XYZ file of C-alpha atoms in Angstrom:
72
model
C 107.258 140.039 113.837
C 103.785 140.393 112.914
C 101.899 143.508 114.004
C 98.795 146.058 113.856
C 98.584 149.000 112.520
C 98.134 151.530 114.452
C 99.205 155.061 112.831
C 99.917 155.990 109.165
C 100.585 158.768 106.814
C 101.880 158.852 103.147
C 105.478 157.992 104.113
C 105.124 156.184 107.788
C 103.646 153.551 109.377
C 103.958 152.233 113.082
C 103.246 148.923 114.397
C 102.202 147.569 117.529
C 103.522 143.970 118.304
C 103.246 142.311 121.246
C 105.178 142.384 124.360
C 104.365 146.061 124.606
C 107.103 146.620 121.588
C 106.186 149.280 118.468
C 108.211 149.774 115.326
C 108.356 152.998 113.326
C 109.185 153.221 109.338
C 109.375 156.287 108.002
C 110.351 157.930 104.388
C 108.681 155.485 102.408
C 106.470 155.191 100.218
C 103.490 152.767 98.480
C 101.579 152.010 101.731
C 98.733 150.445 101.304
C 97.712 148.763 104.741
C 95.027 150.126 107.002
C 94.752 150.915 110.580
C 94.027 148.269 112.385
C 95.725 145.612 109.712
C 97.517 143.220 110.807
C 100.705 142.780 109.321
C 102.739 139.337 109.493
C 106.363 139.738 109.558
C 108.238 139.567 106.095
C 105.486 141.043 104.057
C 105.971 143.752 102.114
C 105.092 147.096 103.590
C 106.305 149.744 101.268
C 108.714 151.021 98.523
C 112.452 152.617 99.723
C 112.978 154.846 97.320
C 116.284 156.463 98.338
C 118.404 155.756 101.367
C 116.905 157.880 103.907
C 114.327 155.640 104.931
C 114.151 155.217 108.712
C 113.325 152.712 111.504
C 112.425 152.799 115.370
C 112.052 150.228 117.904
C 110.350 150.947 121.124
C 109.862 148.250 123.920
C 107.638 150.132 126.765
C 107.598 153.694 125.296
C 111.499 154.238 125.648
C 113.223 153.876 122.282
C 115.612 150.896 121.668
C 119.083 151.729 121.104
C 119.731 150.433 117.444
C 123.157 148.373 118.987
C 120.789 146.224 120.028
C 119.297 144.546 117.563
C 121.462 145.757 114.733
C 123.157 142.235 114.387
C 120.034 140.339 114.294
């Protein structure tokens, strides 16, 4: 789903997509996007590196429960 940019460190970034939804990766690494980028969905955001990487879905500031969308 594409998105903007709208916090990022060394090892996270966090989109905002529309529909009031945000997605969190964290543990990564080789981010090169910007704030404010937008980001179209499939592109390459990062590197995982080992398999502690992490990922957050929010819809309306209350975190998604990963049942749902695990199977999509």
């Amino acid at each position: 789903i594409e998105g903007t940019v709208i916090s990022k460190s060394s090892r996270s970034l966090v989109l905002q997509h529309q529909n009031n939804m945000v997605s969190v990766y964290q543990n990564f690494t080789g981010i090169s996007s910007k704030l404010g980028e937008k980001i179209n969905g499939g592109s390459k955001i990062g590197v995982v590196k080992d398999s502690v990487f992490q990922f957050q879905l929010w819809y309306n500031g209350e975190s998604v429960p990963v049942e749902v969308y695990e199977d999509l």
